[in-house]
PDB file of C-alpha atoms in Angstrom:
ATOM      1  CA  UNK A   1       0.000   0.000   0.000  1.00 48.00           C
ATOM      2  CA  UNK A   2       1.111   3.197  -0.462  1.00 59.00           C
ATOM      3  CA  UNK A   3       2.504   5.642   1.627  1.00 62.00           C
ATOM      4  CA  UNK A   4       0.020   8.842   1.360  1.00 64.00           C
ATOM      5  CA  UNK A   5       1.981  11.507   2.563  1.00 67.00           C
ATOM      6  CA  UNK A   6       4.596  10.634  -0.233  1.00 74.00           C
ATOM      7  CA  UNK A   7       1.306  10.220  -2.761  1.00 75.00           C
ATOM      8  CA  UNK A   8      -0.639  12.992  -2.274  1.00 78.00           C
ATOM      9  CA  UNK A   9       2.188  15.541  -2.527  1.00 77.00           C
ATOM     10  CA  UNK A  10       2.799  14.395  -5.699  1.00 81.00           C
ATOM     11  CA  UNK A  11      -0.643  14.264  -7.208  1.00 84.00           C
ATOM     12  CA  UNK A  12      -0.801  17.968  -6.013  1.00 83.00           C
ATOM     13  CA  UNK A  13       2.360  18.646  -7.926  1.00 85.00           C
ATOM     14  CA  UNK A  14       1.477  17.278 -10.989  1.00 87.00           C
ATOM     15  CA  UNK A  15      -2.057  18.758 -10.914  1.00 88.00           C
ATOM     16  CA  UNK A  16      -0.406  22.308 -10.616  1.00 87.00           C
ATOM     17  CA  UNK A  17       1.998  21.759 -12.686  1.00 88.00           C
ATOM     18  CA  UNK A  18      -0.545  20.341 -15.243  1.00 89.00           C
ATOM     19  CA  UNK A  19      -2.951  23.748 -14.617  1.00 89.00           C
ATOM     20  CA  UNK A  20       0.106  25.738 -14.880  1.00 89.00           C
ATOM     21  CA  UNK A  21       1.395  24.713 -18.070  1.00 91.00           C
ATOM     22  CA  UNK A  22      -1.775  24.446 -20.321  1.00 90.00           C
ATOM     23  CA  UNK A  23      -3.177  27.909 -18.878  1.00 89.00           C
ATOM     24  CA  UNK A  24       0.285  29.153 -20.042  1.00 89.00           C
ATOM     25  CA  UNK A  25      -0.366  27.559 -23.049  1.00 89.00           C
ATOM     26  CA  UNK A  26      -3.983  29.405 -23.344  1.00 88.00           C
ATOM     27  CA  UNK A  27      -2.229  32.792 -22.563  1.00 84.00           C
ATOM     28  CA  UNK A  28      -0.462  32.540 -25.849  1.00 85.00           C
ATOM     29  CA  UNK A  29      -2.873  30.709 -28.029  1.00 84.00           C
ATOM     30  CA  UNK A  30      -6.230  32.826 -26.739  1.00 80.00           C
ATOM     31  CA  UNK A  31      -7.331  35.438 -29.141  1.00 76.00           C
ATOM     32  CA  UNK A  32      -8.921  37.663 -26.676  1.00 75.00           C
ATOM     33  CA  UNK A  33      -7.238  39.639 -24.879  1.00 75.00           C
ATOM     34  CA  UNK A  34      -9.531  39.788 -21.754  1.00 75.00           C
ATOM     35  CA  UNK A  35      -8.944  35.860 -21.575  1.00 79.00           C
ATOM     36  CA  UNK A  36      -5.549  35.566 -21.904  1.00 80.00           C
ATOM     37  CA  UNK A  37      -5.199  37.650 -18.564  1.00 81.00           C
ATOM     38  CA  UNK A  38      -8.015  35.577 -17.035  1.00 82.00           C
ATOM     39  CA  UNK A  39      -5.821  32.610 -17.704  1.00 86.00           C
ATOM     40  CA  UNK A  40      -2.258  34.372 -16.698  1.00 84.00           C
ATOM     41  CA  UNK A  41      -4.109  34.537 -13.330  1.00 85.00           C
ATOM     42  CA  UNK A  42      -5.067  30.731 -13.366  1.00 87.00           C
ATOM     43  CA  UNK A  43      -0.785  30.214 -13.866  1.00 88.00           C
ATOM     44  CA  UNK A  44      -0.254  32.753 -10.948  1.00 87.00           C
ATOM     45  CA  UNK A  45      -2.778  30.685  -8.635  1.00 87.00           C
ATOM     46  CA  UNK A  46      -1.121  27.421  -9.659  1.00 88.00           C
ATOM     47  CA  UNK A  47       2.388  28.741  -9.597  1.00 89.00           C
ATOM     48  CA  UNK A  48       1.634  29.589  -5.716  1.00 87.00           C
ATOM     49  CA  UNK A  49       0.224  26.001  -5.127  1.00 87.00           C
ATOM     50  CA  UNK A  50       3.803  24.899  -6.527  1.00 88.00           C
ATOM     51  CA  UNK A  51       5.594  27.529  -3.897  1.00 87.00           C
ATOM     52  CA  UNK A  52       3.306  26.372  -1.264  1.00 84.00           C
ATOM     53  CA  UNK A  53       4.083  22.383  -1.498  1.00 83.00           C
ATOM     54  CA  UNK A  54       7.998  23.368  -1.485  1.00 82.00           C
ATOM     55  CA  UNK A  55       7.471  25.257   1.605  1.00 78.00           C
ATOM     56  CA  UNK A  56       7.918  28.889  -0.090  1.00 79.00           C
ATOM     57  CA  UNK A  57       4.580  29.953   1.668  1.00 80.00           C
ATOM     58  CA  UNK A  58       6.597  33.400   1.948  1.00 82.00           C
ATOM     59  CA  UNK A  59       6.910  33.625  -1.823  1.00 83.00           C
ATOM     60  CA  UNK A  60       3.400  31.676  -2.858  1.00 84.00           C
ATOM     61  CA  UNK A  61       2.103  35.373  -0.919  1.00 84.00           C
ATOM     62  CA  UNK A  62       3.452  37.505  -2.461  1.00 84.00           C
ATOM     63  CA  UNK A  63       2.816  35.589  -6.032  1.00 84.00           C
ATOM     64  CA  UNK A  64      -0.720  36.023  -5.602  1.00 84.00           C
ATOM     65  CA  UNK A  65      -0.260  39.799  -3.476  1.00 84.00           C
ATOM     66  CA  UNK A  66       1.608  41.359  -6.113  1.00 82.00           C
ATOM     67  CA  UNK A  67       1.131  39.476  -9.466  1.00 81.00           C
ATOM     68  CA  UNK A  68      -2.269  38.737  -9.045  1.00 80.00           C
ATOM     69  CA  UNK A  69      -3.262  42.379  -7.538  1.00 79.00           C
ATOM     70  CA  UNK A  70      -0.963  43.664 -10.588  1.00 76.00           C
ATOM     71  CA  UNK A  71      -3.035  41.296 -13.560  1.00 72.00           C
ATOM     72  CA  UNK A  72      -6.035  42.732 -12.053  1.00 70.00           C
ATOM     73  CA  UNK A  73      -4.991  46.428 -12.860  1.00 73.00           C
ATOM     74  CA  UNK A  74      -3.893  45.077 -15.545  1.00 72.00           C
ATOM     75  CA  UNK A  75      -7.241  43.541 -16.498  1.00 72.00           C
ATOM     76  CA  UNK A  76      -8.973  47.048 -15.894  1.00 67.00           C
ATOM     77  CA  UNK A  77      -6.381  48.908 -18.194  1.00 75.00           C
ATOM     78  CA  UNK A  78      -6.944  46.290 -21.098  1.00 69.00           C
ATOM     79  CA  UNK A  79     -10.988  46.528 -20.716  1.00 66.00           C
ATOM     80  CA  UNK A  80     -10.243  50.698 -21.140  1.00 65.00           C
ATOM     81  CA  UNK A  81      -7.875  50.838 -23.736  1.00 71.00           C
ATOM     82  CA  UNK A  82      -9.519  48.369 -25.860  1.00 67.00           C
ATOM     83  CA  UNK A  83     -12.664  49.526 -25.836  1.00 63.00           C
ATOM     84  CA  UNK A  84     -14.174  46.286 -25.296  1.00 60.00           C
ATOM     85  CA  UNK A  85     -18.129  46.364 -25.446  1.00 62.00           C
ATOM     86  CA  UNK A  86     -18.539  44.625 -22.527  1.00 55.00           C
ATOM     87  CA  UNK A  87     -22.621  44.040 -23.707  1.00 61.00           C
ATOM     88  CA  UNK A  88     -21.853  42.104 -26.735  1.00 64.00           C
ATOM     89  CA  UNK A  89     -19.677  40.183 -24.857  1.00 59.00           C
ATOM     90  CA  UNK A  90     -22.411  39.449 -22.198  1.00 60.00           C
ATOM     91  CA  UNK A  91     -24.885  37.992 -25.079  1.00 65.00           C
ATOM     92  CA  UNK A  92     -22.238  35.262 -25.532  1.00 64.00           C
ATOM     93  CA  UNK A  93     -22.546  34.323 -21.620  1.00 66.00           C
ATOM     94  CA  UNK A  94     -23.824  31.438 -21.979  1.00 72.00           C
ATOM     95  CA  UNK A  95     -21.486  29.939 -24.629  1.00 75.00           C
ATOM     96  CA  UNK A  96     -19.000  30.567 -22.065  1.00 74.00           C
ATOM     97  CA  UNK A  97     -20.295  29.421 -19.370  1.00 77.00           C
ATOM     98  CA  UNK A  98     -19.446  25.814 -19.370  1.00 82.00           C
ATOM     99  CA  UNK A  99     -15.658  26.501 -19.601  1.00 81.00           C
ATOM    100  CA  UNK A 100     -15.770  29.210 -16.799  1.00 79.00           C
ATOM    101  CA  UNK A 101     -17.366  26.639 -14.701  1.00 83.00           C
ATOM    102  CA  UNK A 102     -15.006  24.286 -15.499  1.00 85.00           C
ATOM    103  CA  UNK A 103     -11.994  26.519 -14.340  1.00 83.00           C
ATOM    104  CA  UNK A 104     -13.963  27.621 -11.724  1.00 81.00           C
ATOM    105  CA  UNK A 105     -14.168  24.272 -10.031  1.00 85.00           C
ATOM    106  CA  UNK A 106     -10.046  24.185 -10.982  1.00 84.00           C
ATOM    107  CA  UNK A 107      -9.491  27.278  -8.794  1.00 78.00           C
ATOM    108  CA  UNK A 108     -11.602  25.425  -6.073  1.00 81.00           C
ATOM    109  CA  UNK A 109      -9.797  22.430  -6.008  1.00 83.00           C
ATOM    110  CA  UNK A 110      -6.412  24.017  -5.739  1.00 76.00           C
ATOM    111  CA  UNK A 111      -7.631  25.868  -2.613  1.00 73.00           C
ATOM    112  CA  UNK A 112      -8.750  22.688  -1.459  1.00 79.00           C
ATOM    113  CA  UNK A 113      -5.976  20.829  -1.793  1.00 75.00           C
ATOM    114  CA  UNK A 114      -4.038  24.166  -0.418  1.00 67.00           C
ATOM    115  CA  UNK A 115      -6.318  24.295   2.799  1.00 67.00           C
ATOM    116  CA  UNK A 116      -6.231  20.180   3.081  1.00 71.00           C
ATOM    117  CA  UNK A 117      -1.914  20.316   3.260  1.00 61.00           C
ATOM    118  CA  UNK A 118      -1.721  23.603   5.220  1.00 55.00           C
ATOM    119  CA  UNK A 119      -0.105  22.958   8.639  1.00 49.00           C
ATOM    120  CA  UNK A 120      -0.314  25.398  11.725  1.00 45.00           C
ATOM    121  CA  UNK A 121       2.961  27.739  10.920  1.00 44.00           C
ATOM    122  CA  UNK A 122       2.278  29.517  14.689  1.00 45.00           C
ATOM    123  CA  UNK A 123       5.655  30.010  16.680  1.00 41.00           C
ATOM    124  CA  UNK A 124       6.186  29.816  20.064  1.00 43.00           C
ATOM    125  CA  UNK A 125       8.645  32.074  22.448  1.00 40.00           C
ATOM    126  CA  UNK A 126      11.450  29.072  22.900  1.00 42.00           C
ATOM    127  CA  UNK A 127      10.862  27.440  19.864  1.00 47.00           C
ATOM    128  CA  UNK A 128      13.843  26.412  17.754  1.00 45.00           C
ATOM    129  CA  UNK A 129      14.428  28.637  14.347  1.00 49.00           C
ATOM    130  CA  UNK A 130      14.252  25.123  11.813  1.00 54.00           C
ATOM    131  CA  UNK A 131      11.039  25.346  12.888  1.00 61.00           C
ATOM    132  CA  UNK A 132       9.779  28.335  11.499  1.00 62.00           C
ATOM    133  CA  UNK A 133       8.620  28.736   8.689  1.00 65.00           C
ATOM    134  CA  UNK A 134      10.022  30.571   5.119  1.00 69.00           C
ATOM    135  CA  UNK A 135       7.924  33.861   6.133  1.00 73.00           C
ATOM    136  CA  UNK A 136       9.079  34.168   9.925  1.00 76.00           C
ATOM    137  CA  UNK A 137      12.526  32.988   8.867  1.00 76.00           C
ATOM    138  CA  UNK A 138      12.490  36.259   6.564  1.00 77.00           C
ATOM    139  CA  UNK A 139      10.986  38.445   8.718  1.00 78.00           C
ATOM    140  CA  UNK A 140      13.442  37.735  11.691  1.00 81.00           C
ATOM    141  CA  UNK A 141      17.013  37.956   9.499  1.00 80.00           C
ATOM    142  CA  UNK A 142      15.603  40.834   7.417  1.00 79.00           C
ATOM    143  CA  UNK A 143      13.919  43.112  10.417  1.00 81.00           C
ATOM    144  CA  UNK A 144      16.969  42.618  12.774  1.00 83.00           C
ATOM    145  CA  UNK A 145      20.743  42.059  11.205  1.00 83.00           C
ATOM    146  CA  UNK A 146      19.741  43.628   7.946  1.00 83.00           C
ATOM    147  CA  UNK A 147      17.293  46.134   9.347  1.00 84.00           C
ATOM    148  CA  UNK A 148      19.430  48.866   8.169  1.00 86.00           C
ATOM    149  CA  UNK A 149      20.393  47.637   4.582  1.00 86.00           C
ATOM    150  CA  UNK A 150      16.655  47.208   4.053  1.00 83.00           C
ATOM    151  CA  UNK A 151      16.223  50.949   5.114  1.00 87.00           C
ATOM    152  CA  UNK A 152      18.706  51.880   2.610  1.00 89.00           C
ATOM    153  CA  UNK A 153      17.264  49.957  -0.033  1.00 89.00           C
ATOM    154  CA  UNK A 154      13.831  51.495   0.504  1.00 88.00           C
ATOM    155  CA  UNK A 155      15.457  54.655   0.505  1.00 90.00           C
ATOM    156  CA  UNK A 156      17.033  54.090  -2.851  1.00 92.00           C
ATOM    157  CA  UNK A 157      13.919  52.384  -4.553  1.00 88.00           C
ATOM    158  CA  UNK A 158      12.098  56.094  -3.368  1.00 90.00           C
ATOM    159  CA  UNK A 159      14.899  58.044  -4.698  1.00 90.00           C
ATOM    160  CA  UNK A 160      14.859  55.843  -8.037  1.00 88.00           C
ATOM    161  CA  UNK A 161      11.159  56.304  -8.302  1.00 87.00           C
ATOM    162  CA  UNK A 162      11.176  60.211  -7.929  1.00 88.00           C
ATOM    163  CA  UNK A 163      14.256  60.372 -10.549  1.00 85.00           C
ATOM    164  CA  UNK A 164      11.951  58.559 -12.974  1.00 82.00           C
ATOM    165  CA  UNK A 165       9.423  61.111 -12.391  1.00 82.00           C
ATOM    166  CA  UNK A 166      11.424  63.877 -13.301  1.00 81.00           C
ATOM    167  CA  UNK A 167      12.987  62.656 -15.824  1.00 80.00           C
ATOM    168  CA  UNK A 168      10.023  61.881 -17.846  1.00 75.00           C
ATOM    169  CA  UNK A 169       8.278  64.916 -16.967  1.00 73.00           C
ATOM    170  CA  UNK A 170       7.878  67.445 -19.112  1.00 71.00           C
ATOM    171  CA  UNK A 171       8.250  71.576 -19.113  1.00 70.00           C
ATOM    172  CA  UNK A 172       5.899  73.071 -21.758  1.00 70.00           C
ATOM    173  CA  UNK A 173       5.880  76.764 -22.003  1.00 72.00           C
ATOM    174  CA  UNK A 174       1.865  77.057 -23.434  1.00 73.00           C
ATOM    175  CA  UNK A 175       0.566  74.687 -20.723  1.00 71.00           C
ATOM    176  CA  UNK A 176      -1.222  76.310 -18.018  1.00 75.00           C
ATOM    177  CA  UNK A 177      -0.153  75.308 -14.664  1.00 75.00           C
ATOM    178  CA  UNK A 178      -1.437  75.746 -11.083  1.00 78.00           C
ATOM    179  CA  UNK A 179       0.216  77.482  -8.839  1.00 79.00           C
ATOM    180  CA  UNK A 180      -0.879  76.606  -4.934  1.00 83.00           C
ATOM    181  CA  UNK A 181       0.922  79.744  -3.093  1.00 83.00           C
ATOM    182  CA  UNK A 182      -1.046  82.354  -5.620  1.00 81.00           C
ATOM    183  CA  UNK A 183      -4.244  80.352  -5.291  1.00 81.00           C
ATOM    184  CA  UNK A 184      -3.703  80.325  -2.092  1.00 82.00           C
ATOM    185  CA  UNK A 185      -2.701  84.089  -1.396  1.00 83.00           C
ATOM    186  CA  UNK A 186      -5.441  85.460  -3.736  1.00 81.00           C
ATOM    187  CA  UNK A 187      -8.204  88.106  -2.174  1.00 81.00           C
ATOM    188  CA  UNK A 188     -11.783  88.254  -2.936  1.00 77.00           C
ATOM    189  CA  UNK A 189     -11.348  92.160  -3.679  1.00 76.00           C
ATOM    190  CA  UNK A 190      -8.560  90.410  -7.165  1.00 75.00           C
ATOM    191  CA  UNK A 191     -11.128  88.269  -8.319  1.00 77.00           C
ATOM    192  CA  UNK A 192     -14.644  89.644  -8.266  1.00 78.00           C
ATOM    193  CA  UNK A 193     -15.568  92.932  -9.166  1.00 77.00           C
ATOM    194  CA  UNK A 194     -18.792  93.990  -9.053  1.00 77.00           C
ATOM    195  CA  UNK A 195     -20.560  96.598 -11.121  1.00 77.00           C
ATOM    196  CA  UNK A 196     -24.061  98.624 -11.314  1.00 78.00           C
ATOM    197  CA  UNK A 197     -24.935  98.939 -14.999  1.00 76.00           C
ATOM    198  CA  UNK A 198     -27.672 101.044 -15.993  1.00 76.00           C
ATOM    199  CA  UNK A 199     -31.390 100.134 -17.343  1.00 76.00           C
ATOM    200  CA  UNK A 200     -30.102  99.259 -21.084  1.00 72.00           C
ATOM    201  CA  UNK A 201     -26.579  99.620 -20.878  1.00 72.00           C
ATOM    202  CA  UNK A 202     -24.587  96.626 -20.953  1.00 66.00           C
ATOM    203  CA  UNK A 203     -21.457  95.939 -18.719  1.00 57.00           C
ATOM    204  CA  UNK A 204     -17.562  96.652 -20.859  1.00 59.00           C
ATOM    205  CA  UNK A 205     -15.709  93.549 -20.145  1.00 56.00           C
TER     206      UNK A 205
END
C-alpha cells in the first residue's frame, strides 16, 4: 500500500503543474485579450500552489499579493484601452459558461488541496528557528541584522522612483499650470468685481 503523505504531494504537484502549463499555453494561443489575462491569473494561482508544497509559503504570498493584484490592474487597463463592449460580450454568456465553470471548479480544487496540506505555521517564544517557517525565517534575518540595509534599499527604490518622475516629466511653455501659493494668497477684492450697470446699458468687459 502506499505511503500517502509521499502520494498525495505528488498528485498535487502534478495537478499544478498540469494547470500551470496548459493555462500558459492558453495565454499565448487565446485570441482575446480579456482571456488571456483571465488565464495568466489561473498560472499565478497554480504557480503559488507549486511555492506552497515546497514550503515557499513566503513567496506563494506575495505571487498572488503582487502578481495577481498587478493582472487585475492590468485587467482594468486592457478593458479601457480596448474599448471592449462589454454588452456584446455578455450575449455570448452562456457559450462561455461551461468553460468558466469548469476553471472555476479548478481554482476550487487548488484551494482545497491548499487548505487540506496547510499545517499550523504559529511560533512559540522558545521554539527552535528550523522550525519556522520561510515567512518568519524572513521576517526575523531581514527586520533585525539587515534592518538597516533594508532601510537603505527602501530609501534608494524612493529616490529611483522620484528620478523617474522627473525625468520623464515634461516643461511646456503654453501649458497652463497651477500654482498653490497664488491660489492660495489670492483676495476676494482680485477676483470679483462687481458693477451697477444702468437700465439698457450693458457691462464693458
Amino acid at each position: 500500500m502506499s505511503d500517502p503523505n509521499i502520494v498525495l504531494p505528488a498528485l498535487a504537484f502534478y495537478f499544478f503543474a498540469g494547470v500551470t502549463l496548459g493555462a500558459a499555453m492558453m495565454v499565448i494561443v487565446a485570441r482575446n485579450p480579456v482571456h488571456c489575462v483571465l488565464f495568466l491569473i489561473l498560472a499565478f494561482f497554480s504557480s503559488a500552489g507549486l511555492f506552497l508544497l515546497n514550503g515557499a509559503e513566503f513567496l506563494a504570498m506575495i505571487l498572488v499579493i503582487v502578481y495577481v493584484g498587478a493582472v487585475a490592474v492590468l485587467f482594468m487597463f486592457v478593458v479601457m484601452m480596448l474599448d471592449i463592449d462589454v454588452a456584446r460580450m455578455r450575449e455570448g454568456f452562456h457559450d462561455y459558461l461551461p468553460v468558466g465553470a469548469v476553471i472555476g471548479l479548478v481554482l476550487l480544487a487548488e484551494l482545497m488541496i491548499v487548505l487540506a496540506g496547510w499545517t499550523d505555521m504559529g511560533v512559540t517564544p522558545g521554539e527552535p528557528v528550523a522550525n519556522w517557517g520561510s515567512a518568519e525565517a524572513l521576517g526575523s534575518v531581514l527586520y533585525t541584522q539587515y534592518v538597516y540595509a533594508f532601510q537603505v534599499a527602501g530609501l534608494i527604490l524612493l529616490v529611483a522612483m522620484i528620478g523617474a518622475i522627473v525625468l520623464t516629466l515634461r516643461r511646456r511653455s503654453n501649458v497652463r499650470r497651477q500654482d498653490i501659493a497664488t491660489q492660495v494668497n489670492r483676495r476676494v477684492e482680485d477676483s470679483i468685481e462687481l458693477k451697477k450697470p444702468g437700465i439698457g446699458q450693458g457691462v464693458d468687459l
